[in-house]
Structure formats: structure tokens, C-alpha cells
Short mmCIF file of C-alpha atoms in Angstrom, two decimals:
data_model
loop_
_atom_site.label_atom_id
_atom_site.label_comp_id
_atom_site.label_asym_id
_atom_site.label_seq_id
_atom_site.Cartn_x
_atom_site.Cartn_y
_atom_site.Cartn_z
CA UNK M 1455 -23.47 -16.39 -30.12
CA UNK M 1456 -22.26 -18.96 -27.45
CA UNK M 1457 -21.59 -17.69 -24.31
CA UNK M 1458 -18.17 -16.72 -23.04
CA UNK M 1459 -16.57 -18.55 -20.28
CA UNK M 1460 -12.87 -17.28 -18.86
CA UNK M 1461 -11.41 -19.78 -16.29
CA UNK M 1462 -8.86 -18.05 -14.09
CA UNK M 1463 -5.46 -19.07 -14.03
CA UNK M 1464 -2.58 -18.60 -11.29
CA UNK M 1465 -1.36 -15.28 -10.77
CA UNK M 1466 2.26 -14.87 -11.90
CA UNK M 1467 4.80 -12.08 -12.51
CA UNK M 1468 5.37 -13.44 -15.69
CA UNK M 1469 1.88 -14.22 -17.35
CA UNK M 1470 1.08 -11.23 -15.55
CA UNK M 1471 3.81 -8.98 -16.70
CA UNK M 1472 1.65 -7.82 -19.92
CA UNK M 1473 -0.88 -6.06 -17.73
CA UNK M 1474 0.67 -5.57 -14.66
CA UNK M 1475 3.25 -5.93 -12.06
CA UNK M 1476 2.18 -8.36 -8.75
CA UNK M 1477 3.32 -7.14 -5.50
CA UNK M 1478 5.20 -10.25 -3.30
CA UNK M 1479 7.99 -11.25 -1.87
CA UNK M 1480 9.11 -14.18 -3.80
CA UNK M 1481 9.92 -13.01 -6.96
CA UNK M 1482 11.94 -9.94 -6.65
CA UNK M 1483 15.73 -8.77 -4.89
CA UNK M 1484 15.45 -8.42 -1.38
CA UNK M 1485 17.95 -6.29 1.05
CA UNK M 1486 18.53 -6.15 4.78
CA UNK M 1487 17.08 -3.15 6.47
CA UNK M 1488 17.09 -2.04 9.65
CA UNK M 1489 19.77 -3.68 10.57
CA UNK M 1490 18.75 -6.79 9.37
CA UNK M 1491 15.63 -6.77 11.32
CA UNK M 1492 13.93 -6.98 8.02
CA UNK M 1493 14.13 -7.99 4.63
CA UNK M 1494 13.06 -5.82 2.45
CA UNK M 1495 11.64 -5.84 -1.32
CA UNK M 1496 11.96 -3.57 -2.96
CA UNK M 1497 10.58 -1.45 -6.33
CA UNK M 1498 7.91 -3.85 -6.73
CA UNK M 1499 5.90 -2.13 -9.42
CA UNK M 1500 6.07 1.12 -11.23
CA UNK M 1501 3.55 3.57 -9.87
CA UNK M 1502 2.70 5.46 -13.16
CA UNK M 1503 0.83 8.45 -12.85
CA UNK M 1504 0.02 11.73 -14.67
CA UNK M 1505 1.34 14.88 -13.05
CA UNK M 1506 -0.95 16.82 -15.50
CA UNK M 1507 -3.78 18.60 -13.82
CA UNK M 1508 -2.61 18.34 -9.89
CA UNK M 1509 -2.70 14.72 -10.81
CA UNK M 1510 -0.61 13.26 -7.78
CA UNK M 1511 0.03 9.66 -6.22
CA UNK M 1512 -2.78 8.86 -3.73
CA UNK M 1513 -3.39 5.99 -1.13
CA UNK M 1514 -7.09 4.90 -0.13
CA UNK M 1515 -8.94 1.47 1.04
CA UNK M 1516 -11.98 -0.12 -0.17
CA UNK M 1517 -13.80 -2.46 1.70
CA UNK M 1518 -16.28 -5.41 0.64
CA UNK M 1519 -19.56 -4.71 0.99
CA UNK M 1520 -21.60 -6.67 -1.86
CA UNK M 1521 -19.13 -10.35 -2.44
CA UNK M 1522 -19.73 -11.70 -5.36
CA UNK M 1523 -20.19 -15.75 -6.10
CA UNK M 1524 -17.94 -17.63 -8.53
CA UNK M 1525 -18.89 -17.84 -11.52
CA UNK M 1526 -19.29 -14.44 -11.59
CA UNK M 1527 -21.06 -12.58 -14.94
CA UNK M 1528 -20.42 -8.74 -16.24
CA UNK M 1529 -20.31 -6.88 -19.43
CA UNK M 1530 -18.26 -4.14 -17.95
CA UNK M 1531 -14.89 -2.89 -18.11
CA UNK M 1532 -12.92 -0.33 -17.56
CA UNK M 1533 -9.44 1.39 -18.04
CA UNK M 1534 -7.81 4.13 -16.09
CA UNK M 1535 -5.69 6.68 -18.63
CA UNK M 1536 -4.11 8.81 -16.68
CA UNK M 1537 -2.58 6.41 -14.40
CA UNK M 1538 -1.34 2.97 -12.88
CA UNK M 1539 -3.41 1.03 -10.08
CA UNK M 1540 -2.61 -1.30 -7.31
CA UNK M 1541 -4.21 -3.22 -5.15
CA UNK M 1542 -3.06 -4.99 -2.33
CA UNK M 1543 -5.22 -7.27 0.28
CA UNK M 1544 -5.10 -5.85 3.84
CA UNK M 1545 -5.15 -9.40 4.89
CA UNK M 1546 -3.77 -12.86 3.28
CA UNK M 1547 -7.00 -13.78 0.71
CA UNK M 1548 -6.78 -14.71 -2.98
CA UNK M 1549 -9.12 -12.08 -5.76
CA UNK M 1550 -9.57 -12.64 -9.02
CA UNK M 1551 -9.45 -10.34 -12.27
CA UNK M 1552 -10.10 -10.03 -15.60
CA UNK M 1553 -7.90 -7.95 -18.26
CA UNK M 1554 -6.80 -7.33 -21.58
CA UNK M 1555 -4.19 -5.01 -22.97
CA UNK M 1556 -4.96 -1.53 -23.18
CA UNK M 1557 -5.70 -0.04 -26.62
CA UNK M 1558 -8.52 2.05 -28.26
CA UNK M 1559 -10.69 -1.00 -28.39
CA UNK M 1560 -11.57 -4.14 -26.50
CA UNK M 1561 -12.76 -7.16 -27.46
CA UNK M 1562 -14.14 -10.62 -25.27
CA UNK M 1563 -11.51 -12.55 -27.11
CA UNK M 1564 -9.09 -9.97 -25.86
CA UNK M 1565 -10.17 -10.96 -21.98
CA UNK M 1566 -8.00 -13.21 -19.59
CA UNK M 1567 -8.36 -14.16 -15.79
CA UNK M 1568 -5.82 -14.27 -12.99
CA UNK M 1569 -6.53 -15.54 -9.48
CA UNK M 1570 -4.00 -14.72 -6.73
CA UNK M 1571 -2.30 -16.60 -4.31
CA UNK M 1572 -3.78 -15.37 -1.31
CA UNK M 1573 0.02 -13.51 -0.85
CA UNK M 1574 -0.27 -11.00 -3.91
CA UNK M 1575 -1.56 -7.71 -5.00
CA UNK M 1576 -1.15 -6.10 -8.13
CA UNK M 1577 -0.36 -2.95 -9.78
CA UNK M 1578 -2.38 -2.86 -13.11
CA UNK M 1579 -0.24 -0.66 -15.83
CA UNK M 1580 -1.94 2.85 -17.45
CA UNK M 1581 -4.25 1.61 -20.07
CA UNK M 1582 -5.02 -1.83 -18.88
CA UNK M 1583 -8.56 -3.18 -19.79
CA UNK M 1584 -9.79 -4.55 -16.15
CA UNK M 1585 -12.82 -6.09 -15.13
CA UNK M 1586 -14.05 -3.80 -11.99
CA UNK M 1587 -12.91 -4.98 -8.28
CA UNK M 1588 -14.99 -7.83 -6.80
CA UNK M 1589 -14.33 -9.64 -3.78
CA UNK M 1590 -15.79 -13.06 -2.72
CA UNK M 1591 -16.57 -12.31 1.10
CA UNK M 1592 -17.48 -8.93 3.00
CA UNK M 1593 -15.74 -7.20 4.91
CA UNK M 1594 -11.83 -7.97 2.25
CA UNK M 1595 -9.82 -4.68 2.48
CA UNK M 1596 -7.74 -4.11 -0.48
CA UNK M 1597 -5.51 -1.02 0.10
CA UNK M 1598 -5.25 1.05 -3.40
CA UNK M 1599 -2.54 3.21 -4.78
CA UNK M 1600 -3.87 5.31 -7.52
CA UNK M 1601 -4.32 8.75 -8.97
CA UNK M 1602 -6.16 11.86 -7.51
CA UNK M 1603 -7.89 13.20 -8.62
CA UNK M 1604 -9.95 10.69 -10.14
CA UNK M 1605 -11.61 12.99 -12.69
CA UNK M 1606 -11.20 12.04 -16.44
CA UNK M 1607 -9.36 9.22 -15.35
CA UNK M 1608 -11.97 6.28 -15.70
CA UNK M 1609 -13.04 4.82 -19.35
CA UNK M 1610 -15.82 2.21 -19.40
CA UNK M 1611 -16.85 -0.19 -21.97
CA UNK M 1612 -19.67 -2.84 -22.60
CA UNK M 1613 -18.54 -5.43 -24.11
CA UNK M 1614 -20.20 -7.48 -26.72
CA UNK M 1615 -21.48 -10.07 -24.65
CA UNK M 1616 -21.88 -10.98 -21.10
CA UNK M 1617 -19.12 -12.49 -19.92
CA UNK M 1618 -18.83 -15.55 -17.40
CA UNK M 1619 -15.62 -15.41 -15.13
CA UNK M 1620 -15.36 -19.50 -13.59
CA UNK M 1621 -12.40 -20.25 -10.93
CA UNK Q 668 21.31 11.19 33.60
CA UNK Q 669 18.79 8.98 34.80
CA UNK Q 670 17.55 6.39 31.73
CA UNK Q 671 14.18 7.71 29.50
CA UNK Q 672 11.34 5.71 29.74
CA UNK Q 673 8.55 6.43 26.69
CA UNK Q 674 5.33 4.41 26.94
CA UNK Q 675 3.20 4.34 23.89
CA UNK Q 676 -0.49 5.77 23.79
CA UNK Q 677 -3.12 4.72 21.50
CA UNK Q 678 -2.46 6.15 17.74
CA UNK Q 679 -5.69 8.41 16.57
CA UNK Q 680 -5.58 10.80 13.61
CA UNK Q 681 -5.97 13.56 15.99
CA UNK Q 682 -2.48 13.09 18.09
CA UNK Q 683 -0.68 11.80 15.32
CA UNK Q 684 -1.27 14.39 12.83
CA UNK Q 685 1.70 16.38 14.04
CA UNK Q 686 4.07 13.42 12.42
CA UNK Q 687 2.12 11.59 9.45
CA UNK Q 688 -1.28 10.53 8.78
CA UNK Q 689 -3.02 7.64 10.14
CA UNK Q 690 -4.20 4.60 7.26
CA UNK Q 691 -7.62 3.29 8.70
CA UNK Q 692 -10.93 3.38 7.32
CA UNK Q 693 -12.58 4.50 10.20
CA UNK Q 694 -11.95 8.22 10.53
CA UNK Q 695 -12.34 9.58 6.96
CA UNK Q 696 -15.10 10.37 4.19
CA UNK Q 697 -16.50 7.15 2.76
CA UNK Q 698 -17.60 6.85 -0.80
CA UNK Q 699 -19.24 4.09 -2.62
CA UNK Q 700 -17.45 2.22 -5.81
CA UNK Q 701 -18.08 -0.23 -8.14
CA UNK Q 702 -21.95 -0.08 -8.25
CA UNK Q 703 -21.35 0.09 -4.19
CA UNK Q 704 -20.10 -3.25 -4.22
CA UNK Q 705 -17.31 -1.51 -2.32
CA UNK Q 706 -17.21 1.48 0.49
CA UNK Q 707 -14.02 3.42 -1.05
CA UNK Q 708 -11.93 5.74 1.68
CA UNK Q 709 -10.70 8.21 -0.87
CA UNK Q 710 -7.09 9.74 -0.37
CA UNK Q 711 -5.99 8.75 3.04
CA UNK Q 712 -2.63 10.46 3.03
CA UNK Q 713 -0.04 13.18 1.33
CA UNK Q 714 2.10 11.32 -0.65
CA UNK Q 715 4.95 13.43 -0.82
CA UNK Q 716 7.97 12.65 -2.62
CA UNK Q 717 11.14 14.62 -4.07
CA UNK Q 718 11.24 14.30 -7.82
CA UNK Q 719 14.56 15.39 -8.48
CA UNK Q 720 17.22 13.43 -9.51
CA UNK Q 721 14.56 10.70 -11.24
CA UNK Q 722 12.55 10.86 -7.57
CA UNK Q 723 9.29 8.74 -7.54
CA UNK Q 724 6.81 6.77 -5.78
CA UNK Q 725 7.34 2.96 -4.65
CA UNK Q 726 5.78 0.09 -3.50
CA UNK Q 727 8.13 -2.67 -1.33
CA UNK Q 728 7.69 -4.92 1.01
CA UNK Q 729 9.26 -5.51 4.72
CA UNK Q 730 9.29 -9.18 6.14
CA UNK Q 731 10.40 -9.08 9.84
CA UNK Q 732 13.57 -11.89 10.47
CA UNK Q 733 14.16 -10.72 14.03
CA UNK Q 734 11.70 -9.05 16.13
CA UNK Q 735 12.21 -6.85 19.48
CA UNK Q 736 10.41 -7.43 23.07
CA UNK Q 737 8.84 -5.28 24.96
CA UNK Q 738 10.50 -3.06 26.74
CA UNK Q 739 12.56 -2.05 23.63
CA UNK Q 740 15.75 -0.03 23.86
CA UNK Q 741 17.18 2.09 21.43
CA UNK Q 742 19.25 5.28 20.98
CA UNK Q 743 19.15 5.74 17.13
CA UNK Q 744 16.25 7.62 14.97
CA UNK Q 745 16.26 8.78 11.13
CA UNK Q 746 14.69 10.66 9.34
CA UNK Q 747 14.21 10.98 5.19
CA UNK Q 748 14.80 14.62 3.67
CA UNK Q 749 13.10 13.50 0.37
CA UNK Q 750 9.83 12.02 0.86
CA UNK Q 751 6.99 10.74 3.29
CA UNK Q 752 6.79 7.12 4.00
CA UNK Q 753 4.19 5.05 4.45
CA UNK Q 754 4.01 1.47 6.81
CA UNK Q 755 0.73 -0.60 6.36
CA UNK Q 756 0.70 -4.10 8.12
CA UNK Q 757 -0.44 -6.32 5.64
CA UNK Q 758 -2.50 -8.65 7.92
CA UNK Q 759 -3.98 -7.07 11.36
CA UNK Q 760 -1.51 -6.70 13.91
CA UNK Q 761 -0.43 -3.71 15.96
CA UNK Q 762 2.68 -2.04 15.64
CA UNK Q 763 4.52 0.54 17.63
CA UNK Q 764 6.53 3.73 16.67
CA UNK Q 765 8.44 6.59 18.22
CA UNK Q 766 8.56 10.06 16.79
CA UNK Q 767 9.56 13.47 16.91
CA UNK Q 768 9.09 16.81 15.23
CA UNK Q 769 10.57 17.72 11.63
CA UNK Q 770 13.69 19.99 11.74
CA UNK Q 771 17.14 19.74 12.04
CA UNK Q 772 17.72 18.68 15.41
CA UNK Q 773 16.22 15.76 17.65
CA UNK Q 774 16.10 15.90 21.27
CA UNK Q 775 15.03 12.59 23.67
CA UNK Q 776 12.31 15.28 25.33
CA UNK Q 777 11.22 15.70 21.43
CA UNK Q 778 10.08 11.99 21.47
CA UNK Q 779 6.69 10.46 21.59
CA UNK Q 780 5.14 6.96 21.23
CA UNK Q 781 1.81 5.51 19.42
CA UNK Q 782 0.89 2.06 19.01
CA UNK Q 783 -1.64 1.12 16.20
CA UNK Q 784 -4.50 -0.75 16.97
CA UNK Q 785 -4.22 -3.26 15.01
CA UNK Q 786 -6.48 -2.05 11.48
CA UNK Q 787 -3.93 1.20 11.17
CA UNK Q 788 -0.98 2.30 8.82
CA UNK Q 789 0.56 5.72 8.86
CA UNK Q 790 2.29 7.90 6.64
CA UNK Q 791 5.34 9.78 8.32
CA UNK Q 792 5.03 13.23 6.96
CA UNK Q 793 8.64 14.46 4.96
CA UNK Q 794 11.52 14.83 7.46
CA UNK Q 795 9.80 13.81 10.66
CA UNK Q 796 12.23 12.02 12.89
CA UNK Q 797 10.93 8.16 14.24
CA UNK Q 798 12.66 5.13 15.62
CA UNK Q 799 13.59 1.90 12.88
CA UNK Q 800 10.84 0.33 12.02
CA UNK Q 801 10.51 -2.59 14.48
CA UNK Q 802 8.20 -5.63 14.88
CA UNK Q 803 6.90 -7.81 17.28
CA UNK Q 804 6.76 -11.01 15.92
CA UNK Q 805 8.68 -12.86 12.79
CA UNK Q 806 7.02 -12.78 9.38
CA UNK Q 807 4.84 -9.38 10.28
CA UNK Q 808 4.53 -7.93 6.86
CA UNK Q 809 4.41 -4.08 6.47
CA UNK Q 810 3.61 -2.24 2.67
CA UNK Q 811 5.86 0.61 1.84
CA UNK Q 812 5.33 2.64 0.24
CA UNK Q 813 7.77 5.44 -0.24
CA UNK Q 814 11.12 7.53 -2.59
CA UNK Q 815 12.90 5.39 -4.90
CA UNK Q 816 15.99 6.08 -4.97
CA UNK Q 817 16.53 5.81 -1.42
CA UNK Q 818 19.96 7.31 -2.50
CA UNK Q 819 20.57 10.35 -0.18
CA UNK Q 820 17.05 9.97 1.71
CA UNK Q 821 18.24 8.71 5.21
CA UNK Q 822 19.70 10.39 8.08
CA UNK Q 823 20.49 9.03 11.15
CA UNK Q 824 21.17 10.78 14.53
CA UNK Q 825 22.76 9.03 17.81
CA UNK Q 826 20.17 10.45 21.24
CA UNK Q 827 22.01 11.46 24.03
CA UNK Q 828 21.65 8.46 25.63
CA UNK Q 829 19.57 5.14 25.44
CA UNK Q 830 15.79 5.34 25.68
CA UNK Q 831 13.59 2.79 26.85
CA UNK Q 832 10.33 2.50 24.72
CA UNK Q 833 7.61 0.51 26.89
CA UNK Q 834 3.52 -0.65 26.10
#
């Protein structure tokens, strides 16, 4: 079989909407606040998560330690049942992923790649087929709004083939 | 009277703790993720929303229009029955806040100042009093993350007189 190549395409809340919601300030109702100190947006993405079990909304970093060049190859991925995920950049830097829809199964063909704008995060939806977290230079905080506990809440699969994710 | 003066001290986990919980990677247990590509800092503060009446967690966005100098008078603070919120810059910068205890009243002896240094968000614990979010320079963007609907979730109290928060 011929090797798989995915090019990445620009992040947007529509092409995105299937597998996510992305977190900016462009493309959603904003109100004063404060005043009018601020503009705020608000009810950027729905934070899904299972009450079941103590399960519970929680907020945590993760910071680069192992970047990974472009184009990038993996196998893996992985979906999250018992909840929604976000990621946001601590600081403006564009990240790539890789998803498909959630489901039982899931196949290469299934796969598509985003790349952000440098001014986005995302909220993946419960379910979502996503290629694990990689970052492209040490040290990128992404700040994470997920479920705790984590327990039964992480499904892997390998896929078929490896994959090759191109910018 | 003669006028209140608060100057800010540095924000640690420690002094803080009484009003919200400090976001920085610094201070709490570190886990690896993502075949350690990643250092993970797992479940950095209590989320803690109201879910009656359709109460859940949100994500939005704040974009300062119209920030405040240094020395920065005020003589209004709030406080929201129904949930914590949470303020994480969204590119380094440092941020001040003023605070005071949970409970039905608020005196001006109540409050205290912190200022971030610069790599920190907090998460005000349910109820506790603190100044409007303020900024020090235009386009500072903070996360939220916090109750939706705000319906019901703010209450505002008028000091006894003006206070003067200084660096």
C-alpha cells in the first residue's frame, strides 16, 4: 500500500465544526464587560463532560518537551469517551492536528489535518478521533480543559498504516 | 477618613490560597504525556460551578479596549454566588488583582493585592470578593473560564470610600 500523506489545512470554525469548536475572538458575539474595559467572548465551546464517577471539569498545562519536525509520522490515535478537550496556546503559536469523527472504528481515509492560526485553540468534541498533542518547538504551553479523573477516559488505536502529517 | 492605599505583593500559591488557586506550572506535581513528549501539570484548580438552572462550565475570551495606570482607583468589587472563575493571560504578561474573603459582607480592611508574575492565572474560589478585572495595556488577552449563564452570578458592592491600588 502507498503511503498516506495528510496536508494540513487552515483552521476554521466551520471546517472545524465536525470535530470541534476553535476558541477566538473573531468568529463569535462579543459583549462589553467591565464597563467596557473589555470585550468579551463569550460561550466559545461546549465543555462536555461526564459527571459519572466524580468525573468533574478540570484545568491543567502541558508543556513541550520533545517538538516534533514537519512532516511528522504516527500510527496512533486516540479518543477521549467520557469527555470534551481543549486546548489553548499559552502564547500566540500555530499547532497542528489530525482527526476524524468519532465512531466505533477509524480508518486513515477517515483522517484530516488542521493547522491554526497562531490565535486559536480548540475544544475537540467527546468521541473525536485525534492524533496525540505535538508541538513544533520546546518549551509551547497549551493550557487544557478536560476531565478528571482521567481513568477510563482514553481509547487508543493503531491505525492501518503509518501516517505522514505535511504542513 | 483618610484615602486607602493597597500595594500589591507577589502572587504565590501559598498567600493566595485563601481566595483561588494560582495557574502556573511551577508549583504542582508534574506528569509526563504523550510518550513524554509533553510534562503534563495535572488538575491545577477546583472548578466549581452551580448546576442548577442548566449551570455549566465555559470557555470566553476578554480583549482589553481600555486599560488602567498605575496607581489605579476604584471603589467597586463583585463577587459570583454560583461558580469559581478562572483568568489566564493568554500571552505572558502580569496582571494585578484585589481580593477579599468569601461571605456576605466586604470591608476596605478585608482587601488585599497580588500581582502575577507574568507565567500565572488564578482561579477565584466561589463567592470570594475581587476588584473588575483590569489590564495594563490594550489587546492583553485573558481565558475564562467560568458559569454560563452568568444570569444571577454577579454581585456588586460600593466600599466605603475610594481605594487606591498601587505596584
Amino acid at each position: 500500500m502507498s503511503p498516506t500523506v495528510i496536508k494540513a489545512v487552515p483552521m476554521t470554525a466551520e471546517s472545524f465544526a465536525p470535530f470541534g469548536f476553535v476558541l477566538e475572538t473573531s468568529e463569535n458575539s462579543m459583549a462589553a464587560m467591565n464597563e467596557a474595559r473589555f470585550e468579551r467572548f463569550h460561550d466559545l465551546a461546549k465543555i462536555d463532560v461526564d459527571s459519572g464517577n466524580d468525573g468533574r471539569v478540570a484545568i491543567g498545562i502541558a508543556v513541550a518537551k520533545v517538538p516534533v519536525n514537519m512532516p511528522h509520522e504516527f500510527d496512533l490515535i486516540e479518543r477521549h469517551p467520557l469527555g470534551s478537550q481543549a486546548f489553548i496556546p499559552l502564547s500566540p503559536f500555530s499547532f497542528t492536528v489530525v482527526v476524524a469523527p468519532a465512531g466505533e472504528s477509524v480508518a486513515t481515509a477517515d483522517l484530516r489535518a488542521f493547522t491554526t492560526n497562531g490565535h486559536q485553540g480548540i475544544n475537540y468534541h467527546r468521541g473525536v478521533w485525534h492524533m496525540p498533542l505535538i508541538a513544533t518547538e520546546t518549551g509551547q504551553k497549551f493550557l487544557i480543559v478536560d476531565r478528571a479523573p482521567g481513568i477510563d477516559n482514553v481509547q487508543e488505536r493503531v491505525l492501518e498504516h503509518t501516517v505522514t502529517l505535511s504542513l
